Amino acid sequence: MEHELSPATLAELRRPRPYPAVSLLTPTHRRAPDNSQDPVRLRNVVAEAKRRLEEDPAVSRERRAEVSRELDRALAEVDLTYAEDGLAIFAAPGEHQVWTLTRSVPERVVFSDTFLTRNLVAAHAAGRPFWVLSVAADRVTLWSGGPERVVEEHTSGFPMDRPDPNFDPERVERIGDTPSAFRDEDTRAFLREADAAMGRVLRADPRPVYVTGPQPALSLLEETGSVLRDAVPVPHGGLAHGTPDSVWQAVRPVLEAEARGAADAVARELEAARGRKDFAAGVDELWRSVREGRVRLLAVEENYRVTVRDDGDHLVPADDGDLDAREDIVDEIVEQCLETGAEVRFVPDGALGSADGIAGVLRY
């Protein structure tokens, strides 16, 4: 199952495909007892997609059978042991993908000539993905971070190892490394190579970067490369040889402090916007503003969801399952804001007070 949405991956998902490109969404659950319903809901939504394939006169018998096979292959790949908050299955002639999401999604089946990406985009933005580069004199590892975890990445040459018979791995794991190792010219060349590789990663998938390592390693990396210019240093040795949990525990306090500071900064900016009269709140007002490209900063409470329908002039409240109900209007607004270059910030529930879950600063 897929987790990471890079710009290149998003562009590939959005390219036109032969009809029907089928998108299935279903909420999932991380823990018992709620997760007991997930297998049944997943089978039901796949069955619904197959029923619609059978009834769609625009789908030939051959294409119907091909897409149905892709749905079966996708279903076989799903491992609900690792479920998060939502699941997306994409299937089209000759291909399928399964995505697990860290944000809940409405249950739906959509037939089109492109895959439905707005829920992936919103989950990606809410997850605030980041990179962790863990540095030692003999090894550099790259970790992809999101909500409550990091996983090791194997891309662009990472993990990078420099064999040296003089290294003491037990000492490295225990205290990080010896300062003398970072005065070696071979070590400088090794870290320059790692810095260049990290540059390639960031060009393909820009994210905030946190760099862990003993202080001599951080100093040498700053001296020999460019990654640390915009990265957050975390002076903690041993993590280049560490576990995902040890890396997560090292960066977690930094992330939490930054999140608190970011939420406070968003609150101040929204308050200033009220005084300048360039403040907007509520899905109806923001939906109109974002379609005009007027939103500069969007703030959304982490678990805010609302179902609406379009009455022609405004978005009005609706019940789930109502005809023409739009259960993921918040995700639509998030995706549209990102498309127009707006900054999107997710803040703790209740942080927006009277703004009712969603608010923004307008460009004009």
mmCIF file of C-alpha atoms in Angstrom, residues 24 41-53 71 75 109:
data_model
loop_
_atom_site.group_PDB
_atom_site.id
_atom_site.type_symbol
_atom_site.label_atom_id
_atom_site.label_comp_id
_atom_site.label_asym_id
_atom_site.label_seq_id
_atom_site.Cartn_x
_atom_site.Cartn_y
_atom_site.Cartn_z
ATOM 1 C CA LEU A 24 -12.929 4.011 -4.361
ATOM 2 C CA ARG A 41 -17.087 -1.990 4.289
ATOM 3 C CA LEU A 42 -14.163 -2.545 1.956
ATOM 4 C CA ARG A 43 -15.775 -5.584 0.302
ATOM 5 C CA ASN A 44 -19.038 -3.677 -0.045
ATOM 6 C CA VAL A 45 -17.472 -0.672 -1.755
ATOM 7 C CA VAL A 46 -15.623 -2.941 -4.216
ATOM 8 C CA ALA A 47 -18.880 -4.789 -4.909
ATOM 9 C CA GLU A 48 -20.594 -1.435 -5.522
ATOM 10 C CA ALA A 49 -17.915 -0.488 -8.053
ATOM 11 C CA LYS A 50 -18.356 -3.794 -9.885
ATOM 12 C CA ARG A 51 -22.140 -3.354 -9.927
ATOM 13 C CA ARG A 52 -21.745 0.075 -11.505
ATOM 14 C CA LEU A 53 -19.321 -1.340 -14.053
ATOM 15 C CA LEU A 71 -10.085 -4.152 -8.486
ATOM 16 C CA LEU A 75 -8.300 -5.773 -2.881
ATOM 17 C CA VAL A 109 -17.204 5.306 -5.776
#
